[in-house]
Every structure is written in C-alpha cells, then in structure tokens.
Amino acid sequence: MPVQALACKECGSEYELGARYVCEQCFGPLEVRYEYGSLDAESAKRRIQAGPHNLWRYSDFLPFEQTPKYALPAGCTPLVRAPRLAEAIGLRDVWVKNDAANPTHSFKDRVVSVALAKAQELGYQTVACASTGNLANAVAAHAAAAGLESYVFIPADLEEQKILATGVYGTKLVTVRGNYDDVNRLCTELSADRDWAFVNVNVRPYYAEGSKTLAYEIAEGLGFELPDRVVAPVASGSLFTKIARGFDGWREVGLLAGETPTMNGAQAEGCSPVAQAFDAGWDICKPVKPDTIAKSLAIGNPADGPYALELARRSGGTIDAVNDDEIRAGIRLLAETTGIFTETAGGVTTATLATLAARGDIDPDERVVAVITGEGLKTLDAVRGTFEAHEIDASVESFDTALPAAAAV
Ligand SMILES: *Cc1c(COP(=O)(O)O)cnc(C)c1O
Ligand SMILES: [Zn+2]
C-alpha cells in the first residue's frame, strides 16, 4: 500500500501517519501523501474489480494497512443516468451519483469509514465529531458497528429527523447551544486534552481521504472514464476538493486519461462564504453567520475554502449559490425527473446544476455528474407545503369532485 506520510498542503513538511492535522512549521492543514511509483495500473484495476461491493475495493488508495474486522460497509452507491432531468434543463448527458444510498443515508459514511479504520489502527477506543447532522448519524452508526465508544456534538437546533436518527445508535449525543462553528471550536478545544479520535479534527486528514472514493466510483461507473463536469456541494470544501484529488490520483497512476473535469461548487445563499469569495475574486473566504434551510452545508468558516476556490478557477468551473426557494425547487426537480428524493444539500446541487445550464455555462453534450449527498427523509420540512394532497370521502363521487380531470370517460 503506497501511503507515505502526512504532508503540509502549504509548505510540504512531512510527518508520520499519526493523529495530527496542523503543520508545526506553518500551521497549514495536513493531508495524506501517497507514493504511487510502484503501482501498476492494470493490476490495481483488477484488484478493484475483484474487490468487495463497497468502498474497501479501493484499499490500494486508502491510508490504512488493513480493513477493520467490524465495520459497516459503505459506498458503491448507484450512479444513474438521468435523461429526464437532462431534458428538463436542456442538456443531454446528465448522471446522478446517489450517495443517499449509504447506510446512514449520506456521503458521510465514506469519510467516517476511513477515519474510524485509521482511528482503530492508531489504537483509539473512543471517537467523536463536530457535526452539522449527517456526520453525527454516521459516527454514531459506524462506532456502534465497530464497538467503539462515541461522542457526537451537534448544534441544538438541528432537524429532529437527524437528531433521532443519531441517538438511536446509543451514542453520547451532545446538543450545543450555538451554531456549527461554535461546535467545531469546542471540539477543537476538547481534542487537545482527551484521548479521542475526533473524526473531523485530529484525524481529519484520514477523514478527508474517504471522499475520494466518490470520485473512484464515478470513474469506475463510467467505465474508467472521466466525466466532463462535476457539480457538488460545498460546506467545508473537503468533499469538493477531494473529488478532484481522487480523479487526479487515478490520472497519475494511469487508471484514467484526460483533464480534471470542470468542477462546479454549490452553496446555499444563506451560507455562501466560498461563492462570495469566488465572485469577488478573493483567494480566501470571509466567515459568515449561516441562515439557510441547507443545514448540512451551514459552515460559516470553511476550512478548505481557499482550496475549493483554487480548484474551481483552475478547472474552469465556478462556485455558485442558490436561495432557499431555489433549493426547494431543486429537491422537487430531482424528485420529479429521477425518482430520487434528496435532502436540502441535494436541492442545492440540483438547483445549481439548473442555474449553470440556464446560464449557458454547460455545453449540451457535456457529460455532467451531479453529486447528491443526502436523503430527503432527513429534511422533510423543506418540502412541506410544496404540493397539495387531495382529501376525499371513500366514494367515487367525492373523488370525481376533487379531481374532475381524472373522471371516467
Ligand atoms: C457534509 C456534507 C457535505 C459536504 O461537506 P464538506 O464539509 O464540504 O466536505 C455535502 N452534503 C451533505 C449532505 C453533507 O452532510
Ligand atoms: Zn506547513
């Protein structure tokens, strides 16, 4: 397995593969560095294809020695062609990567799988996280499967569905009076003197690696080919940037040929520090106070914001923002054209895709993949009042009165 070290994204200083996340030289973020020199593309491809039907099939490209004995399998979610969605927005080749089809119904199962595998390898008995909701679901569930103790910290005002779907796993659920950025600051303080693996703090470099498996699955699903464009949501910017890193790593080893796809990031207007910086031409983001129905994306001070900006610009993409009404419309558009019901984050992605298409940014023949990261049942309030139900008596007359257009001829 060609994992080499942790390396600083800013100055390149290298560190051992432990539980650390900031560079001691420059305080830059650390990431996992691989040494692919000896890896043969054809045999790597054979190992992938012969692997299990979950994200462990990409073990050659993940930062641990052994897949854990007790784990909740994640990944290998459907990549489906969406011709009716494409037609609705004037395109021809649109695909949906449906990551709601993970064990806890969001893409966070990927990052938690990898973070917990590494945490166990490093000997941790207790895992924790600061979450906007989906990470809490995933940490609680994966810790239960692995037999680890867990503490999850969330803002107290999260959607009830997400709180219930977390507590059920027997985690220690801590609801913090504050927003995500407050929760994250608290967890950073706690991580300093507790012997816990905070999946998105001290083992964040491994957590982030999990997102690459989304890129691997997209490429494998397209027959080891790259799409022309990817539209994906941006909260901290980790997922967005790691999708591109996943493609780039596979290009490096010869599993894929061609350019990095055009990368379009999607944010909610009520929390769009990266989109605002993109528009203003800044290299860094100005923190904001979130106010949006897309709570899973409500990070006002995004750790990977500058890298998301750099990626969008380098790949010819953009970072766009859509408002709450557009998010609701995006949820409905995806549901009505693909049969996939997504949470608010997926509404952000779908609405952004529609905006890009309407603006003429996308050539109709481009192969576009929209990354749908979570399940609609988690944010039911977002669709309340967006359609009408017809209540009737149990009689044909009552039905015919309520829906005259459906009357028998
Ligand atoms: C966490 C999350 C994201 C993206 O998070 P990043 O911090 O940008 O990696 C996207 N969609 C959903 C549903 C999420 O829960
Ligand atoms: Zn550094």
CSV table of C-alpha atoms and ligand atoms in Angstrom, one decimal:
chain,number,residue,atom,x,y,z
A,1,MET,CA,0.0,0.0,0.0
A,2,PRO,CA,1.7,3.2,-1.2
A,3,VAL,CA,0.9,5.5,1.7
A,4,GLN,CA,3.9,7.6,2.5
A,5,ALA,CA,3.3,10.3,5.1
A,6,LEU,CA,1.2,13.2,6.2
A,7,ALA,CA,2.3,16.3,4.4
A,8,CYS,CA,1.5,20.0,4.8
A,9,LYS,CA,-0.6,21.4,2.0
A,10,GLU,CA,1.1,24.7,2.3
A,11,CYS,CA,4.9,24.1,2.9
A,12,GLY,CA,5.2,20.4,2.2
A,13,SER,CA,6.7,19.4,5.6
A,14,GLU,CA,6.2,15.7,6.2
A,15,TYR,CA,5.0,14.0,9.4
A,16,GLU,CA,4.4,10.4,10.5
A,17,LEU,CA,1.0,8.9,9.9
A,18,GLY,CA,-0.5,9.7,13.3
A,19,ALA,CA,-3.4,11.7,14.8
A,20,ARG,CA,-2.3,15.2,13.8
A,21,TYR,CA,-3.8,17.7,11.4
A,22,VAL,CA,-1.8,21.0,11.5
A,23,CYS,CA,1.7,21.7,10.4
A,24,GLU,CA,4.1,22.7,13.2
A,25,GLN,CA,6.1,24.8,10.8
A,26,CYS,CA,3.4,27.0,9.2
A,27,PHE,CA,0.1,25.9,10.8
A,28,GLY,CA,-1.2,24.7,7.3
A,29,PRO,CA,-3.5,21.7,7.1
A,30,LEU,CA,-2.0,18.2,6.7
A,31,GLU,CA,-3.1,15.7,4.1
A,32,VAL,CA,-2.1,12.1,3.3
A,33,ARG,CA,0.6,11.8,0.7
A,34,TYR,CA,1.0,8.6,-1.4
A,35,GLU,CA,3.9,7.2,-3.3
A,36,TYR,CA,2.4,5.6,-6.4
A,37,GLY,CA,5.7,4.9,-8.1
A,38,SER,CA,5.5,1.1,-7.9
A,39,LEU,CA,1.7,0.8,-8.5
A,40,ASP,CA,0.8,-0.9,-11.8
A,41,ALA,CA,-2.5,0.4,-13.2
A,42,GLU,CA,-3.7,-2.8,-14.8
A,43,SER,CA,-3.2,-4.9,-11.6
A,44,ALA,CA,-4.7,-2.1,-9.5
A,45,LYS,CA,-7.8,-2.2,-11.7
A,46,ARG,CA,-8.0,-6.0,-11.4
A,47,ARG,CA,-7.8,-5.7,-7.6
A,48,ILE,CA,-10.6,-3.1,-7.6
A,49,GLN,CA,-12.9,-5.2,-9.9
A,50,ALA,CA,-12.3,-8.3,-7.8
A,51,GLY,CA,-12.9,-6.4,-4.5
A,52,PRO,CA,-15.9,-6.3,-2.3
A,53,HIS,CA,-19.0,-4.3,-3.3
A,54,ASN,CA,-18.2,-1.4,-1.0
A,55,LEU,CA,-15.5,1.3,-0.7
A,56,TRP,CA,-12.9,-1.2,0.6
A,57,ARG,CA,-12.5,-2.2,-3.0
A,58,TYR,CA,-10.3,0.9,-3.3
A,59,SER,CA,-8.0,-0.1,-0.4
A,60,ASP,CA,-4.9,0.5,-2.6
A,61,PHE,CA,-5.8,4.1,-2.5
A,62,LEU,CA,-6.8,4.4,1.2
A,63,PRO,CA,-4.5,5.3,4.1
A,64,PHE,CA,-4.6,2.2,6.4
A,65,GLU,CA,-2.9,-1.2,6.5
A,66,GLN,CA,-5.9,-3.5,6.9
A,67,THR,CA,-9.7,-3.1,6.5
A,68,PRO,CA,-11.2,-3.3,10.0
A,69,LYS,CA,-12.8,-6.6,11.3
A,70,TYR,CA,-16.1,-5.0,12.4
A,71,ALA,CA,-17.3,-2.2,10.1
A,72,LEU,CA,-20.4,-1.0,8.5
A,73,PRO,CA,-19.9,-1.3,4.7
A,74,ALA,CA,-20.4,1.9,2.8
A,75,GLY,CA,-20.0,3.1,-0.8
A,76,CYS,CA,-20.8,1.5,-4.2
A,77,THR,CA,-23.9,3.8,-4.4
A,78,PRO,CA,-25.8,4.0,-7.7
A,79,LEU,CA,-24.6,6.2,-10.5
A,80,VAL,CA,-27.7,6.6,-12.7
A,81,ARG,CA,-28.2,8.3,-15.9
A,82,ALA,CA,-30.9,11.0,-15.6
A,83,PRO,CA,-32.3,11.6,-19.1
A,84,ARG,CA,-35.5,13.3,-17.9
A,85,LEU,CA,-33.6,15.7,-15.6
A,86,ALA,CA,-31.2,16.4,-18.5
A,87,GLU,CA,-34.1,17.2,-20.9
A,88,ALA,CA,-35.8,19.4,-18.3
A,89,ILE,CA,-32.7,21.7,-18.2
A,90,GLY,CA,-31.7,21.5,-21.8
A,91,LEU,CA,-28.8,19.0,-21.5
A,92,ARG,CA,-28.2,15.6,-23.0
A,93,ASP,CA,-25.9,13.6,-20.8
A,94,VAL,CA,-26.6,14.1,-17.1
A,95,TRP,CA,-25.8,11.5,-14.4
A,96,VAL,CA,-26.7,11.4,-10.7
A,97,LYS,CA,-24.4,9.9,-8.1
A,98,ASN,CA,-26.9,9.0,-5.4
A,99,ASP,CA,-25.0,8.9,-2.1
A,100,ALA,CA,-28.2,8.9,-0.1
A,101,ALA,CA,-28.0,5.2,-0.7
A,102,ASN,CA,-25.3,4.7,2.1
A,103,PRO,CA,-26.0,3.0,5.4
A,104,THR,CA,-26.8,6.3,7.2
A,105,HIS,CA,-28.1,7.9,4.1
A,106,SER,CA,-25.4,10.5,3.3
A,107,PHE,CA,-21.9,10.6,1.8
A,108,LYS,CA,-20.6,11.0,5.4
A,109,ASP,CA,-20.5,7.2,5.6
A,110,ARG,CA,-17.4,7.3,3.4
A,111,VAL,CA,-15.4,9.7,5.4
A,112,VAL,CA,-16.3,8.0,8.7
A,113,SER,CA,-15.4,4.6,7.3
A,114,VAL,CA,-11.9,5.7,6.6
A,115,ALA,CA,-11.5,7.9,9.7
A,116,LEU,CA,-12.6,5.0,12.0
A,117,ALA,CA,-10.5,2.4,10.3
A,118,LYS,CA,-7.5,4.6,10.9
A,119,ALA,CA,-8.5,5.6,14.4
A,120,GLN,CA,-8.7,1.9,15.3
A,121,GLU,CA,-5.4,1.2,13.7
A,122,LEU,CA,-4.0,4.0,15.9
A,123,GLY,CA,-5.5,2.4,19.0
A,124,TYR,CA,-8.3,4.7,19.9
A,125,GLN,CA,-11.2,3.3,21.9
A,126,THR,CA,-13.4,6.5,21.7
A,127,VAL,CA,-14.4,8.5,18.6
A,128,ALA,CA,-16.1,11.9,18.4
A,129,CYS,CA,-17.1,14.6,15.9
A,130,ALA,CA,-18.4,18.1,15.5
A,131,SER,CA,-21.3,17.8,13.1
A,132,THR,CA,-24.0,19.6,11.1
A,133,GLY,CA,-26.1,16.4,11.3
A,134,ASN,CA,-25.1,13.8,8.8
A,135,LEU,CA,-21.6,13.3,10.3
A,136,ALA,CA,-23.3,12.7,13.7
A,137,ASN,CA,-25.5,9.9,12.1
A,138,ALA,CA,-22.5,8.3,10.5
A,139,VAL,CA,-20.1,8.4,13.5
A,140,ALA,CA,-22.8,7.1,15.8
A,141,ALA,CA,-23.6,4.2,13.5
A,142,HIS,CA,-20.1,3.2,12.5
A,143,ALA,CA,-18.9,3.4,16.1
A,144,ALA,CA,-21.8,1.1,17.1
A,145,ALA,CA,-20.8,-1.4,14.4
A,146,ALA,CA,-17.1,-1.3,15.4
A,147,GLY,CA,-17.8,-1.5,19.1
A,148,LEU,CA,-16.2,1.9,19.9
A,149,GLU,CA,-17.5,4.5,22.3
A,150,SER,CA,-18.7,7.7,20.7
A,151,TYR,CA,-19.5,11.3,21.5
A,152,VAL,CA,-21.2,13.4,18.9
A,153,PHE,CA,-21.6,17.2,19.2
A,154,ILE,CA,-24.3,19.0,17.1
A,155,PRO,CA,-26.0,22.4,17.1
A,156,ALA,CA,-29.1,22.1,19.3
A,157,ASP,CA,-31.4,23.5,16.5
A,158,LEU,CA,-30.8,20.7,14.0
A,159,GLU,CA,-33.6,18.9,12.2
A,160,GLU,CA,-35.4,16.5,14.5
A,161,GLN,CA,-35.1,13.7,12.0
A,162,LYS,CA,-31.3,13.9,12.2
A,163,ILE,CA,-31.2,14.0,16.0
A,164,LEU,CA,-33.5,11.0,16.3
A,165,ALA,CA,-31.5,9.0,13.7
A,166,THR,CA,-28.3,9.6,15.6
A,167,GLY,CA,-29.4,8.9,19.2
A,168,VAL,CA,-30.8,5.6,18.2
A,169,TYR,CA,-27.3,4.1,17.8
A,170,GLY,CA,-26.5,4.5,21.5
A,171,THR,CA,-24.0,7.3,21.1
A,172,LYS,CA,-23.4,10.1,23.7
A,173,LEU,CA,-25.4,12.8,22.0
A,174,VAL,CA,-24.4,16.4,23.0
A,175,THR,CA,-26.6,19.2,21.7
A,176,VAL,CA,-24.7,22.5,21.9
A,177,ARG,CA,-26.4,25.9,22.2
A,178,GLY,CA,-24.6,27.5,19.2
A,179,ASN,CA,-24.0,27.1,15.5
A,180,TYR,CA,-21.7,24.6,13.8
A,181,ASP,CA,-18.7,26.9,14.0
A,182,ASP,CA,-19.2,27.1,17.8
A,183,VAL,CA,-19.5,23.3,18.0
A,184,ASN,CA,-16.3,22.9,16.0
A,185,ARG,CA,-14.4,25.4,18.1
A,186,LEU,CA,-15.5,23.5,21.3
A,187,CYS,CA,-14.4,20.1,19.7
A,188,THR,CA,-11.0,21.6,18.8
A,189,GLU,CA,-10.6,22.6,22.5
A,190,LEU,CA,-11.7,19.2,23.8
A,191,SER,CA,-9.4,17.3,21.4
A,192,ALA,CA,-6.4,19.0,22.9
A,193,ASP,CA,-6.6,17.0,26.2
A,194,ARG,CA,-8.8,14.0,25.5
A,195,ASP,CA,-7.5,10.8,24.1
A,196,TRP,CA,-10.3,10.6,21.5
A,197,ALA,CA,-10.2,10.5,17.7
A,198,PHE,CA,-12.3,13.4,16.6
A,199,VAL,CA,-13.0,12.3,13.1
A,200,ASN,CA,-13.1,15.9,11.6
A,201,VAL,CA,-10.4,17.4,13.9
A,202,ASN,CA,-7.3,15.4,14.9
A,203,VAL,CA,-7.9,12.6,12.3
A,204,ARG,CA,-9.2,14.9,9.7
A,205,PRO,CA,-6.6,14.1,7.1
A,206,TYR,CA,-7.8,10.5,7.0
A,207,TYR,CA,-11.5,11.5,7.2
A,208,ALA,CA,-10.9,13.7,4.1
A,209,GLU,CA,-9.5,10.7,2.2
A,210,GLY,CA,-12.8,9.0,2.3
A,211,SER,CA,-14.4,11.5,-0.1
A,212,LYS,CA,-12.0,10.4,-2.8
A,213,THR,CA,-13.9,7.1,-3.1
A,214,LEU,CA,-16.8,9.1,-4.6
A,215,ALA,CA,-14.6,10.1,-7.5
A,216,TYR,CA,-13.3,6.5,-7.8
A,217,GLU,CA,-16.9,5.2,-8.0
A,218,ILE,CA,-17.9,7.8,-10.6
A,219,ALA,CA,-14.9,7.0,-12.8
A,220,GLU,CA,-15.4,3.2,-12.4
A,221,GLY,CA,-19.2,3.6,-13.1
A,222,LEU,CA,-18.4,5.4,-16.3
A,223,GLY,CA,-16.1,2.5,-17.4
A,224,PHE,CA,-12.8,4.1,-16.1
A,225,GLU,CA,-13.5,7.4,-17.8
A,226,LEU,CA,-13.8,10.9,-16.6
A,227,PRO,CA,-16.9,13.0,-16.8
A,228,ASP,CA,-16.6,16.4,-18.4
A,229,ARG,CA,-18.1,18.2,-15.4
A,230,VAL,CA,-19.0,17.5,-11.8
A,231,VAL,CA,-21.4,19.6,-9.7
A,232,ALA,CA,-21.0,19.0,-6.0
A,233,PRO,CA,-22.0,20.8,-2.7
A,234,VAL,CA,-19.5,22.8,-0.7
A,235,ALA,CA,-19.7,23.1,3.1
A,236,SER,CA,-16.1,23.0,4.5
A,237,GLY,CA,-14.9,22.3,0.9
A,238,SER,CA,-13.4,19.0,1.7
A,239,LEU,CA,-15.7,16.8,-0.4
A,240,PHE,CA,-15.5,19.1,-3.4
A,241,THR,CA,-11.7,19.3,-3.4
A,242,LYS,CA,-11.2,15.6,-2.6
A,243,ILE,CA,-13.4,14.5,-5.6
A,244,ALA,CA,-10.9,16.2,-7.9
A,245,ARG,CA,-7.9,14.8,-5.9
A,246,GLY,CA,-9.5,11.3,-6.4
A,247,PHE,CA,-9.6,11.8,-10.2
A,248,ASP,CA,-6.1,13.3,-10.3
A,249,GLY,CA,-4.6,10.4,-8.3
A,250,TRP,CA,-6.1,7.9,-10.7
A,251,ARG,CA,-4.8,10.0,-13.7
A,252,GLU,CA,-1.3,10.0,-12.1
A,253,VAL,CA,-1.2,6.2,-11.9
A,254,GLY,CA,-2.7,5.7,-15.3
A,255,LEU,CA,-6.2,4.4,-14.4
A,256,LEU,CA,-7.7,7.5,-16.1
A,257,ALA,CA,-6.7,9.7,-19.0
A,258,GLY,CA,-7.7,13.2,-19.8
A,259,GLU,CA,-8.1,16.5,-17.9
A,260,THR,CA,-9.5,17.2,-14.5
A,261,PRO,CA,-13.3,17.7,-15.0
A,262,THR,CA,-14.7,21.2,-14.7
A,263,MET,CA,-15.6,21.5,-11.1
A,264,ASN,CA,-18.7,23.5,-10.1
A,265,GLY,CA,-19.3,24.0,-6.3
A,266,ALA,CA,-22.8,24.6,-4.9
A,267,GLN,CA,-23.7,26.6,-1.8
A,268,ALA,CA,-26.8,27.9,-0.2
A,269,GLU,CA,-27.1,31.7,-0.4
A,270,GLY,CA,-27.7,31.8,3.4
A,271,CYS,CA,-24.2,30.4,3.9
A,272,SER,CA,-22.1,31.1,0.9
A,273,PRO,CA,-18.7,32.3,2.0
A,274,VAL,CA,-17.0,30.4,-0.8
A,275,ALA,CA,-19.4,31.6,-3.5
A,276,GLN,CA,-19.0,35.1,-2.3
A,277,ALA,CA,-15.2,34.9,-2.4
A,278,PHE,CA,-15.4,33.3,-5.9
A,279,ASP,CA,-17.5,36.3,-7.1
A,280,ALA,CA,-15.3,38.9,-5.5
A,281,GLY,CA,-12.1,37.3,-6.9
A,282,TRP,CA,-10.6,36.6,-3.5
A,283,ASP,CA,-8.3,33.8,-2.6
A,284,ILE,CA,-9.7,33.4,0.9
A,285,CYS,CA,-13.2,33.4,2.4
A,286,LYS,CA,-14.7,35.9,4.7
A,287,PRO,CA,-16.6,34.0,7.5
A,288,VAL,CA,-20.4,34.3,7.6
A,289,LYS,CA,-23.1,33.5,10.1
A,290,PRO,CA,-25.3,30.8,8.5
A,291,ASP,CA,-29.0,31.2,7.9
A,292,THR,CA,-30.3,28.6,5.5
A,293,ILE,CA,-32.5,25.6,5.3
A,294,ALA,CA,-29.5,23.6,4.0
A,295,LYS,CA,-28.2,23.0,7.5
A,296,SER,CA,-25.8,20.2,6.5
A,297,LEU,CA,-23.9,22.8,4.4
A,298,ALA,CA,-24.1,25.5,7.1
A,299,ILE,CA,-20.4,26.0,7.8
A,300,GLY,CA,-19.7,29.8,8.0
A,301,ASN,CA,-15.9,29.4,8.2
A,302,PRO,CA,-14.9,26.7,5.7
A,303,ALA,CA,-11.5,25.1,6.4
A,304,ASP,CA,-11.0,24.1,2.7
A,305,GLY,CA,-12.5,27.3,1.2
A,306,PRO,CA,-9.3,28.6,-0.3
A,307,TYR,CA,-8.6,25.1,-1.9
A,308,ALA,CA,-12.1,25.0,-3.3
A,309,LEU,CA,-11.7,28.4,-4.9
A,310,GLU,CA,-8.4,27.4,-6.4
A,311,LEU,CA,-9.9,24.2,-7.8
A,312,ALA,CA,-13.0,25.9,-9.3
A,313,ARG,CA,-10.8,28.5,-11.0
A,314,ARG,CA,-8.2,26.1,-12.2
A,315,SER,CA,-10.7,23.6,-13.7
A,316,GLY,CA,-12.8,26.3,-15.4
A,317,GLY,CA,-15.7,25.9,-13.0
A,318,THR,CA,-17.5,28.2,-10.6
A,319,ILE,CA,-18.8,28.3,-7.0
A,320,ASP,CA,-22.5,29.3,-7.2
A,321,ALA,CA,-25.1,30.0,-4.5
A,322,VAL,CA,-28.9,29.4,-4.7
A,323,ASN,CA,-31.6,30.7,-2.3
A,324,ASP,CA,-34.0,28.6,-0.1
A,325,ASP,CA,-36.8,28.7,-2.7
A,326,GLU,CA,-34.4,27.5,-5.4
A,327,ILE,CA,-33.3,24.7,-3.0
A,328,ARG,CA,-36.9,23.6,-2.5
A,329,ALA,CA,-37.4,23.7,-6.3
A,330,GLY,CA,-34.2,21.7,-6.8
A,331,ILE,CA,-35.4,19.0,-4.5
A,332,ARG,CA,-38.7,18.8,-6.4
A,333,LEU,CA,-37.0,18.9,-9.8
A,334,LEU,CA,-34.7,16.0,-8.9
A,335,ALA,CA,-37.6,14.0,-7.4
A,336,GLU,CA,-40.0,14.6,-10.3
A,337,THR,CA,-37.4,13.7,-13.0
A,338,THR,CA,-35.4,10.9,-11.4
A,339,GLY,CA,-37.4,9.4,-8.5
A,340,ILE,CA,-34.7,10.4,-6.1
A,341,PHE,CA,-35.7,12.3,-3.0
A,342,THR,CA,-32.8,14.3,-1.6
A,343,GLU,CA,-32.3,16.4,1.4
A,344,THR,CA,-31.7,20.2,1.2
A,345,ALA,CA,-28.0,19.8,0.2
A,346,GLY,CA,-29.1,17.8,-2.9
A,347,GLY,CA,-31.5,20.6,-3.6
A,348,VAL,CA,-28.6,23.0,-3.6
A,349,THR,CA,-26.7,20.8,-6.0
A,350,THR,CA,-29.7,20.3,-8.4
A,351,ALA,CA,-30.6,24.0,-8.3
A,352,THR,CA,-27.1,24.9,-9.1
A,353,LEU,CA,-26.9,22.5,-12.0
A,354,ALA,CA,-30.1,24.0,-13.3
A,355,THR,CA,-28.7,27.5,-12.9
A,356,LEU,CA,-25.5,26.6,-14.8
A,357,ALA,CA,-27.5,25.1,-17.6
A,358,ALA,CA,-29.8,28.1,-17.9
A,359,ARG,CA,-26.9,30.5,-17.9
A,360,GLY,CA,-25.3,28.6,-20.8
A,361,ASP,CA,-22.2,27.6,-18.9
A,362,ILE,CA,-22.7,23.9,-19.9
A,363,ASP,CA,-22.4,22.6,-23.5
A,364,PRO,CA,-25.5,20.4,-24.0
A,365,ASP,CA,-23.3,17.4,-25.0
A,366,GLU,CA,-21.1,17.5,-21.9
A,367,ARG,CA,-21.2,14.5,-19.6
A,368,VAL,CA,-22.2,16.0,-16.3
A,369,VAL,CA,-22.4,14.3,-12.9
A,370,ALA,CA,-24.4,15.8,-10.1
A,371,VAL,CA,-23.3,14.6,-6.7
A,372,ILE,CA,-26.4,14.0,-4.5
A,373,THR,CA,-25.1,13.7,-0.9
A,374,GLY,CA,-28.0,13.0,1.3
A,375,GLU,CA,-31.5,11.6,1.8
A,376,GLY,CA,-34.8,13.6,1.6
A,377,LEU,CA,-36.4,11.9,4.7
A,378,LYS,CA,-33.8,13.7,6.8
A,379,THR,CA,-35.1,17.2,6.0
A,380,LEU,CA,-38.9,16.7,5.5
A,381,ASP,CA,-39.7,20.3,6.5
A,382,ALA,CA,-38.1,21.6,3.3
A,383,VAL,CA,-40.9,20.1,1.1
A,384,ARG,CA,-43.8,20.7,3.4
A,385,GLY,CA,-46.3,22.9,1.5
A,386,THR,CA,-44.7,22.4,-1.9
A,387,PHE,CA,-47.5,20.2,-3.1
A,388,GLU,CA,-51.2,19.5,-2.4
A,389,ALA,CA,-52.9,16.4,-1.2
A,390,HIS,CA,-56.5,15.7,-2.2
A,391,GLU,CA,-58.5,14.6,0.8
A,392,ILE,CA,-61.8,12.9,-0.1
A,393,ASP,CA,-64.5,10.6,1.2
A,394,ALA,CA,-64.2,7.0,0.2
A,395,SER,CA,-66.6,7.4,-2.7
A,396,VAL,CA,-66.3,7.8,-6.5
A,397,GLU,CA,-68.4,11.0,-6.3
A,398,SER,CA,-66.1,12.6,-3.9
A,399,PHE,CA,-63.1,11.6,-6.0
A,400,ASP,CA,-64.6,12.9,-9.2
A,401,THR,CA,-65.4,16.2,-7.4
A,402,ALA,CA,-61.9,16.6,-6.1
A,403,LEU,CA,-60.1,15.6,-9.3
A,404,PRO,CA,-62.5,16.2,-12.2
A,405,ALA,CA,-59.7,15.8,-14.7
A,406,ALA,CA,-59.4,12.2,-13.8
A,407,ALA,CA,-63.1,11.4,-14.2
A,408,ALA,CA,-64.1,8.3,-16.2
A,409,VAL,CA,-65.0,9.0,-19.9
B,1,LIG,C1,-21.0,17.2,5.0
B,1,LIG,C2,-21.9,17.3,3.8
B,1,LIG,C3,-21.5,17.8,2.6
B,1,LIG,C4,-20.1,18.5,2.3
B,1,LIG,O1,-19.3,18.7,3.3
B,1,LIG,P1,-17.8,19.2,3.2
B,1,LIG,O2,-17.6,19.8,4.5
B,1,LIG,O3,-17.8,20.3,2.1
B,1,LIG,O4,-16.9,18.1,2.8
B,1,LIG,C5,-22.3,17.8,1.5
B,1,LIG,N1,-23.6,17.3,1.6
B,1,LIG,C6,-24.0,16.7,2.8
B,1,LIG,C7,-25.4,16.2,2.8
B,1,LIG,C8,-23.2,16.7,3.9
B,1,LIG,O5,-23.7,16.2,5.0
B,2,ZN,ZN,3.5,23.7,6.6
